[in-house]
Coordinates of C-alpha atoms and ligand atoms in Angstrom, one line a residue:
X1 CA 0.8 -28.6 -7.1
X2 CA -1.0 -29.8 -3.8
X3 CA -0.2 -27.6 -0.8
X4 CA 1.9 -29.3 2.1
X5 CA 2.1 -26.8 4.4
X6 CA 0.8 -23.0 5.8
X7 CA 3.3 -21.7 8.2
X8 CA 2.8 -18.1 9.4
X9 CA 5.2 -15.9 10.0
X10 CA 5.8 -12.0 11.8
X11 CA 8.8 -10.0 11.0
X12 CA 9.4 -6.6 12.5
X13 CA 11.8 -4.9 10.1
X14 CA 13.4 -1.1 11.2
X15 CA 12.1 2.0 9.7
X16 CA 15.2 3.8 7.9
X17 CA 15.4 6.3 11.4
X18 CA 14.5 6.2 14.8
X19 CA 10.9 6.5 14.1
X20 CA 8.4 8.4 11.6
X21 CA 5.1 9.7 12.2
X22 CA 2.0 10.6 10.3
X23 CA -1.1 12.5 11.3
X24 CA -2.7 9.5 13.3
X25 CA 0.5 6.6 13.2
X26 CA 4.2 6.9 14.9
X27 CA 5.7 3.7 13.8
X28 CA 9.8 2.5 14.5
X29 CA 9.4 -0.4 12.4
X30 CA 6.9 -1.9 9.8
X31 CA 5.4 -5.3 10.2
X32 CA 5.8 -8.2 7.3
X33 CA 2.8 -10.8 8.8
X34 CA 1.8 -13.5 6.7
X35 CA 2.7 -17.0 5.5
X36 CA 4.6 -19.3 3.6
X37 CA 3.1 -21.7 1.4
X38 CA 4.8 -24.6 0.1
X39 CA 4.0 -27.4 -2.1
X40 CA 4.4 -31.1 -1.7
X41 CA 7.0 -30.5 -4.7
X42 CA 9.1 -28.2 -2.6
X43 CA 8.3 -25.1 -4.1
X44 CA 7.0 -22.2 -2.3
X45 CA 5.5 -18.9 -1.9
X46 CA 5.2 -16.3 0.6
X47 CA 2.8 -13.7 1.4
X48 CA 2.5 -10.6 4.0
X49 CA 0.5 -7.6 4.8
X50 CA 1.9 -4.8 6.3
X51 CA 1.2 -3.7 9.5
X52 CA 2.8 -1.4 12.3
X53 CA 5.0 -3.6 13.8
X54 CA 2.7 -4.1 17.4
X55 CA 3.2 -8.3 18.3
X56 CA 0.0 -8.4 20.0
X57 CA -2.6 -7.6 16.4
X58 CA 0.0 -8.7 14.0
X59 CA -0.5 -12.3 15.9
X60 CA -4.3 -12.2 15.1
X61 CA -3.2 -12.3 11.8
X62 CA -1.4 -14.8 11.7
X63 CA -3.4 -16.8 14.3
X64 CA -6.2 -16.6 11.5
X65 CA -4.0 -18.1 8.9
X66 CA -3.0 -20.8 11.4
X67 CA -6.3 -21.8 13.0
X68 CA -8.7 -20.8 10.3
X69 CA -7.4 -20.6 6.6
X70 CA -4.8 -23.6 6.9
X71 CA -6.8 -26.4 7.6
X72 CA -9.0 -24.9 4.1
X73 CA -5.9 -24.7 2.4
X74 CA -3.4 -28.1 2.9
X75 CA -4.2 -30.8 0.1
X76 CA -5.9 -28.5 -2.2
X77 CA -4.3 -27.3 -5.4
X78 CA -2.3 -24.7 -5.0
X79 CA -2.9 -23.7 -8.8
X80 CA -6.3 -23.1 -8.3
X81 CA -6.4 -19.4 -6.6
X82 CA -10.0 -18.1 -7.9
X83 CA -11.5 -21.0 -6.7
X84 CA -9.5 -20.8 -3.1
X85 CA -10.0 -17.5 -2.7
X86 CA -13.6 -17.8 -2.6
X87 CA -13.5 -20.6 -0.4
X88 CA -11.6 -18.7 1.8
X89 CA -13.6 -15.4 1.8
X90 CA -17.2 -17.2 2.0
X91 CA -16.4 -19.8 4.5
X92 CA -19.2 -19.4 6.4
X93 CA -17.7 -19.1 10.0
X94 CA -15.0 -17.3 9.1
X95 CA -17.2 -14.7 7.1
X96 CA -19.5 -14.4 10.2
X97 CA -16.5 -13.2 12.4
X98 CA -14.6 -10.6 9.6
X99 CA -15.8 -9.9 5.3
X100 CA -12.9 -7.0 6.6
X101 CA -10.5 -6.6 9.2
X102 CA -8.2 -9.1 10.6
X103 CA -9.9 -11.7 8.5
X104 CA -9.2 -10.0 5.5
X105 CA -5.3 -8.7 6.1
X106 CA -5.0 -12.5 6.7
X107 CA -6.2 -13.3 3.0
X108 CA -4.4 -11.2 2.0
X109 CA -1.0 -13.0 3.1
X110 CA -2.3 -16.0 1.8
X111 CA -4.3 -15.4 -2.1
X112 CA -0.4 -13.3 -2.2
X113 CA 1.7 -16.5 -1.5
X114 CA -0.5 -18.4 -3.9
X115 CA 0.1 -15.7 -6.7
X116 CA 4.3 -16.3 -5.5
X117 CA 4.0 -19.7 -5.5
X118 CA 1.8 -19.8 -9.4
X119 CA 5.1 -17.4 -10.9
X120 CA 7.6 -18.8 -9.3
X121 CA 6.8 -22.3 -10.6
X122 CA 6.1 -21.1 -13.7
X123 CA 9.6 -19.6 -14.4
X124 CA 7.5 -15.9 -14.6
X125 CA 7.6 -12.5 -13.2
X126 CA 4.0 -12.0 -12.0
X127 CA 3.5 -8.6 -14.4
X128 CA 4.4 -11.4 -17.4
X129 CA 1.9 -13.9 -15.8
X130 CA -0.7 -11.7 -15.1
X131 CA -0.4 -10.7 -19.1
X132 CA 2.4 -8.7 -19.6
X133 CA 3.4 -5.0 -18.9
X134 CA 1.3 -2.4 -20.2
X135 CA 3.9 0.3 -18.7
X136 CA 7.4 1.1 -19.9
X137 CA 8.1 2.9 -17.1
X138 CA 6.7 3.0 -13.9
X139 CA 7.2 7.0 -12.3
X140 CA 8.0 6.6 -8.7
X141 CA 6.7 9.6 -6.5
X142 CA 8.5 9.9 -2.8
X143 CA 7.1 9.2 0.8
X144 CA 9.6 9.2 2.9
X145 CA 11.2 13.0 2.5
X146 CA 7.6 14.1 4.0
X147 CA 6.6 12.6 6.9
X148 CA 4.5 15.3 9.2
X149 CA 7.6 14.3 11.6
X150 CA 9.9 15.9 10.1
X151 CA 11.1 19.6 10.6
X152 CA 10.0 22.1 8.5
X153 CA 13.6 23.1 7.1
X154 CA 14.6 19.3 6.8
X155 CA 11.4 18.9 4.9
X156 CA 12.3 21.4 2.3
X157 CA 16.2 20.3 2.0
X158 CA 14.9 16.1 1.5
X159 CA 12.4 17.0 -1.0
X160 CA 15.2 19.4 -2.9
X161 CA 17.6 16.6 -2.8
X162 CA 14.8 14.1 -3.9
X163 CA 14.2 16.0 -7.0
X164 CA 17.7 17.6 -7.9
X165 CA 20.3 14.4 -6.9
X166 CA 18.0 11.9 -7.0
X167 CA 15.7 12.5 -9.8
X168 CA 12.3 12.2 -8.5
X169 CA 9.8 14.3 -10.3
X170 CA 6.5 13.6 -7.8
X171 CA 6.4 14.0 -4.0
X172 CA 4.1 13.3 -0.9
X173 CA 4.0 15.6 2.4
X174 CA 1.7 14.4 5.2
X175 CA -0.2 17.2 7.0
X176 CA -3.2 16.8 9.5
X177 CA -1.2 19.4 12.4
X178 CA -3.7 20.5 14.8
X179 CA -3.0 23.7 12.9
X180 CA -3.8 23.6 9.1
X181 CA -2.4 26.7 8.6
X182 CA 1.2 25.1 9.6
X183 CA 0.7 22.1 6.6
X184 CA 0.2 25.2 4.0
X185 CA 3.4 26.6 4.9
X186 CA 5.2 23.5 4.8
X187 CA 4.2 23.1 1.4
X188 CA 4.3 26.7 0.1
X189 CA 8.3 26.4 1.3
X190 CA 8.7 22.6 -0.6
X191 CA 6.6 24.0 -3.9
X192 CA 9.0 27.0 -3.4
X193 CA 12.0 24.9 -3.4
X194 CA 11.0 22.6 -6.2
X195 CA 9.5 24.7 -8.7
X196 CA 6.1 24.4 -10.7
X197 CA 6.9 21.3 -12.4
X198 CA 7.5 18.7 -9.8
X199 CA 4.0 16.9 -8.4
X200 CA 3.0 17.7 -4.8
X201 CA 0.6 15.1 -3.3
X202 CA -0.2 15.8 0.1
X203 CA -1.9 12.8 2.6
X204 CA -4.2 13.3 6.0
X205 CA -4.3 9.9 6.9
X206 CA -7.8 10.6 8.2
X207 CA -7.4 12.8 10.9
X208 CA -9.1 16.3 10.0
X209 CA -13.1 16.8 9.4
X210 CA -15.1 18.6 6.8
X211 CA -14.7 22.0 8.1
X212 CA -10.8 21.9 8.4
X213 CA -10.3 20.2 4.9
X214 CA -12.4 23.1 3.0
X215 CA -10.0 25.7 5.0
X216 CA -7.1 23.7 4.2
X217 CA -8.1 23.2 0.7
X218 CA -8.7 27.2 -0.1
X219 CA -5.5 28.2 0.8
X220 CA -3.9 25.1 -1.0
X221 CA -5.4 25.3 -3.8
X222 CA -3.2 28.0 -5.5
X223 CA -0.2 25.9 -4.9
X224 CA -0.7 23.4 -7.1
X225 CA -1.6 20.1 -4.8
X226 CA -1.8 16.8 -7.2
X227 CA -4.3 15.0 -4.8
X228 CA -5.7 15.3 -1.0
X229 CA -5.0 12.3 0.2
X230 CA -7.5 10.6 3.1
X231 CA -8.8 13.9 3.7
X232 CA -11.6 12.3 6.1
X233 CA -12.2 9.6 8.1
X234 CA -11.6 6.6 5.6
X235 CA -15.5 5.6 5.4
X236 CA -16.9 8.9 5.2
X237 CA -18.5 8.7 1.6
X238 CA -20.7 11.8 1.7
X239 CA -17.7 13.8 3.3
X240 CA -15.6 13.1 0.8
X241 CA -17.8 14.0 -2.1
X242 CA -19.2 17.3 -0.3
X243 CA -14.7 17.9 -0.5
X244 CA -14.7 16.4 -3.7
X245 CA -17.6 19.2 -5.0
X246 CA -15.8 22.3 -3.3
X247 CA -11.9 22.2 -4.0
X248 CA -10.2 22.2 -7.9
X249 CA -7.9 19.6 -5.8
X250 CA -8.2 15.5 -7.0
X251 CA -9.2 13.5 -3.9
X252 CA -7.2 10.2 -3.5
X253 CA -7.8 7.1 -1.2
X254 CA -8.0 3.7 -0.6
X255 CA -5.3 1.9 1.1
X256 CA -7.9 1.7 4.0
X257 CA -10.8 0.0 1.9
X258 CA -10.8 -3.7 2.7
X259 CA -13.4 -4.6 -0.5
X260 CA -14.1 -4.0 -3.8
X261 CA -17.4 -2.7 -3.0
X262 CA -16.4 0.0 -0.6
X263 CA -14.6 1.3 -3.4
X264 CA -17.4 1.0 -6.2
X265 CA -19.4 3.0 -3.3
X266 CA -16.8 6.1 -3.2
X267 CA -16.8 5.4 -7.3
X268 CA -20.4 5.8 -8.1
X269 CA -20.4 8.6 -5.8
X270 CA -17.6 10.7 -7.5
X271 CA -15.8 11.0 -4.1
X272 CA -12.5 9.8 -5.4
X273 CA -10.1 10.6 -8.6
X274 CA -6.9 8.7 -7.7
X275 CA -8.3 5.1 -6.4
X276 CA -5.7 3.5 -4.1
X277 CA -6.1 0.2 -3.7
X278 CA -3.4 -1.9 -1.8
X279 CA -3.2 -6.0 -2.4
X280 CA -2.0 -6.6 1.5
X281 CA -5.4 -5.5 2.8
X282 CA -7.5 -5.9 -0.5
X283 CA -8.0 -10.1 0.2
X284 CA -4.6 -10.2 -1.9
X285 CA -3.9 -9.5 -5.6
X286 CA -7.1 -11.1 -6.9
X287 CA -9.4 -8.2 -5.3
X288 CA -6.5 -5.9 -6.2
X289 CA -7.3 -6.4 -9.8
X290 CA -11.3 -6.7 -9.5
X291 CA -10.4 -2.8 -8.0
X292 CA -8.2 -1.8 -10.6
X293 CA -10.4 -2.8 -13.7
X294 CA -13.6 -1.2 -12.2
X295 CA -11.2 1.7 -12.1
X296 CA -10.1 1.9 -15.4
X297 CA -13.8 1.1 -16.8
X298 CA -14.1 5.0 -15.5
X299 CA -10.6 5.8 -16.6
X300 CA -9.5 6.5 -13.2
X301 CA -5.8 6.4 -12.5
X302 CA -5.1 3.5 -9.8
X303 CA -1.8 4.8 -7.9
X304 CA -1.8 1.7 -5.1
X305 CA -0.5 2.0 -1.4
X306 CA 2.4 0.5 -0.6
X307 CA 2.0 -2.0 2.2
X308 CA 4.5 -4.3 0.7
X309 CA 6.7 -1.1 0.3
X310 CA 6.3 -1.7 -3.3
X311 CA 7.7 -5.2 -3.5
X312 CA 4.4 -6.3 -5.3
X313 CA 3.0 -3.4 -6.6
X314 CA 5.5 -2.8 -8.8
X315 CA 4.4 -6.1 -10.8
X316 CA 1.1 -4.6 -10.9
X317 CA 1.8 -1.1 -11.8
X318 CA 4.3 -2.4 -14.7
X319 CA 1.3 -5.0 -15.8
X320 CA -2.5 -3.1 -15.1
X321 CA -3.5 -0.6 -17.9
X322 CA -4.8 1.9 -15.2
X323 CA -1.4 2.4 -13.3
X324 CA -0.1 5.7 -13.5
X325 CA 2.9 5.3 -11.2
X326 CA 3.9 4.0 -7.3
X327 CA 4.1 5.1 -3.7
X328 CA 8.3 5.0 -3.0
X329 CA 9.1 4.4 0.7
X330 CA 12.6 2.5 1.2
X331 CA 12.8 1.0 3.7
X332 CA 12.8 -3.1 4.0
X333 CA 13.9 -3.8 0.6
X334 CA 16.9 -5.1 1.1
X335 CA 15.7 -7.6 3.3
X336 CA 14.3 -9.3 -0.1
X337 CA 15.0 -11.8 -2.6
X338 CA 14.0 -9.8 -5.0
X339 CA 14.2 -6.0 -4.1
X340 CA 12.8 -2.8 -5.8
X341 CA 15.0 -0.8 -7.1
X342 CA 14.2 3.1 -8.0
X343 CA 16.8 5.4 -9.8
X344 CA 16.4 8.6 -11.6
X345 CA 12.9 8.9 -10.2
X346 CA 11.2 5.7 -11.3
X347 CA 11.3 1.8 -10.3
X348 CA 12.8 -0.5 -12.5
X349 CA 11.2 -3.9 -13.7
X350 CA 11.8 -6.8 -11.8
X351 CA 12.8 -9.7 -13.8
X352 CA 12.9 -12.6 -11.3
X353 CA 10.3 -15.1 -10.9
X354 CA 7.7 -14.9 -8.3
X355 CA 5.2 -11.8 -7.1
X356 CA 8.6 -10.0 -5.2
X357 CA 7.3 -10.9 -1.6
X358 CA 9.8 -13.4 -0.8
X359 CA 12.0 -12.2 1.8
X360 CA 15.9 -13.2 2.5
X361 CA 16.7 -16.4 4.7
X362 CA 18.5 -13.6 6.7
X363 CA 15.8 -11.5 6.9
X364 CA 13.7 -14.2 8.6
X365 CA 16.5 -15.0 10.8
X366 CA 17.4 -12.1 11.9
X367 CA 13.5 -10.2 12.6
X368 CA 11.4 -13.3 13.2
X369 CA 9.0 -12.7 16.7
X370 CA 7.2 -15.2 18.0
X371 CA 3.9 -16.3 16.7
X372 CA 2.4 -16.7 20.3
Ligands
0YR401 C1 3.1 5.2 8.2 N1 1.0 6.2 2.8 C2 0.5 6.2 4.0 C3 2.4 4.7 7.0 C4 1.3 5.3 4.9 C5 1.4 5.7 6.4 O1 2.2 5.1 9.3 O2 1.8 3.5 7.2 O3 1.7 7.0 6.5 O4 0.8 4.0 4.9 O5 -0.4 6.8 4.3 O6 0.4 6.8 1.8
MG402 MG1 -1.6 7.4 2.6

């Protein structure tokens, strides 16, 4: 299967409101940046990572795939993705100028499309390529009611209705106010509404230091928080142990870790219980996996970041040993072939051929920007 052609592609698909807002990100709509790979047989793949939607650093993206990895990429075999990924990651020049970053988002897109491309060609749902499903269900836990965004009484009415009408057993809140004392009471008033039973994660995105984390921490602790997530700055190894030492409360991350050795370094350092790792800014699925297994060598539960909201994820949490369930934010799949589907609180197995990136000939139509 010889590759013809690379062609990048941006899409800038709406968030399900006006706009939603994290500790450090206010985003309207989320970026799909990466590339289409097709073969001289016709068939093709696509690959993205996600991104927040501003034209002007999704283009580096894609500029990479266009100037740097396509020329490494046309004529090769399209089967061979080990072999392409390192020639991608270690091309000298390339390496010099990323190893993380742009560069990395960028091979992302592309070791993805190659993974589409292998399943779809072989008649296979990637979970039944990459060995079949270890999971029989895949538990999905909910984003979107808790985004730092939203008021406090809205908060506690969207998490009721995620767990009473629509099943879900696990939810998110973001905090990271200026006042930590105001992300306590937001979740004392959700873990009020819910009950004991339901799983309460709750995600900084970065934005607090040591000192405000430990506060936050002690006054969380008796509510029952499944994991802190990004409690710190996302490289901050020795702040995130020193948190890790001083709460009862798991600390997640990852979806900010570009390599599998910046997570064997919050590993071997016991900084992390939940590992994150997300395949669209990984280097793609292969690093995803390299990630995953040096997880589950410490039996670690891997819980990844959605980036591709899911679409791909959910092949991986169905197939890798380690998954314990997945990240649930709707709000681009039905702008794909193939879209994830949740009810009654977890995602159901897709069944199509292909890795689940592939978006809709509408979808490209209709949110397409220019490449630059
Ligand atoms: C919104 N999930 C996250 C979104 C999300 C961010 O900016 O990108 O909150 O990626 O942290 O766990
Ligand atoms: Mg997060």
């Amino acid at each position: 299967m010889k590759i013809k052609s690379v062609e990048p592609l941006i899409l800038h698909m709406p968030v399900n409101r006006a706009s939603i807002s994290d500790s450090t990100h206010s985003i309207t709509h989320w970026g799909v940046v990466g590339t289409m790979i097709t073969a001289e047989d016709g068939q093709c793949g696509f690959g993205f990572t996600g991104t927040h939607a501003h034209l002007p650093s999704d283009r580096l993206v894609t500029s990479c795939i266009r100037d740097c990895y396509a020329d490494l990429l046309i004529g090769e075999d399209a089967n061979d993705i080990a072999r392409l990924w390192q020639k991608l990651a270690r091309f000298p020049a390339v390496q010099w100028v990323g190893r993380a970053g742009i560069t990395q988002l960028a091979l992302a897109a592309v070791d993805m499309a190659l993974w589409d491309l292998k399943a779809r060609a072989a008649g296979m749902p990637l979970w039944s390529l990459l060995g079949g499903a270890t999971s029989r269900t895949v538990p999905a836990y909910n984003t979107d009611i808790g985004w730092l965004s939203i008021p406090t009484d809205q908060l506690v009415d969207g998490a009721r209705r995620a767990v009473e009408v629509d099943g879900f057993r696990g939810l998110k809140i973001k905090v990271g106010s200026d006042d930590p004392l105001r992300d306590v009471e937001r979740f004392e008033k959700v873990r009020r509404a819910v009950g004991p039973s339901i799983t309460i994660a709750v995600d900084g995105n970065g934005r607090w230091d040591l000192p405000t984390c430990l506060r936050f921490s002690a006054r969380a602790e008796p509510l029952d928080v499944f994991w802190f997530e990004e409690p710190l700055w996302y490289d901050d190894i020795a702040g995130h142990r020193r948190l890790a030492q001083a709460t009862t409360i798991p600390i997640a991350l990852g979806e900010q870790l570009y390599t599998a050795e910046a997570f064997n370094a919050f590993l071997d350092a016991e900084a992390v219980h939940f590992v994150q790792p997300d395949v669209t800014r990984l280097g793609g699925i292969s690093e995803y996996i390299t990630v995953a297994d040096a997880a589950h060598a410490r039996r670690l539960p891997v819980v990844p970041h959605v980036g591709d909201m899911g679409q791909v994820h959910v092949h991986l949490a169905y197939w890798h040993p380690a998954s314990t369930m997945l990240e649930y934010i709707p709000w681009i799949m039905d702008w794909f072939e193939d879209p994830i589907r949740v009810t009654g609180g977890a995602y159901a197995r897709p069944e199509k051929p292909g890795a689940g990136s592939m978006p809709t000939e509408a979808a490209i139509q209709r949110f397409a920007r220019p490449l630059g």
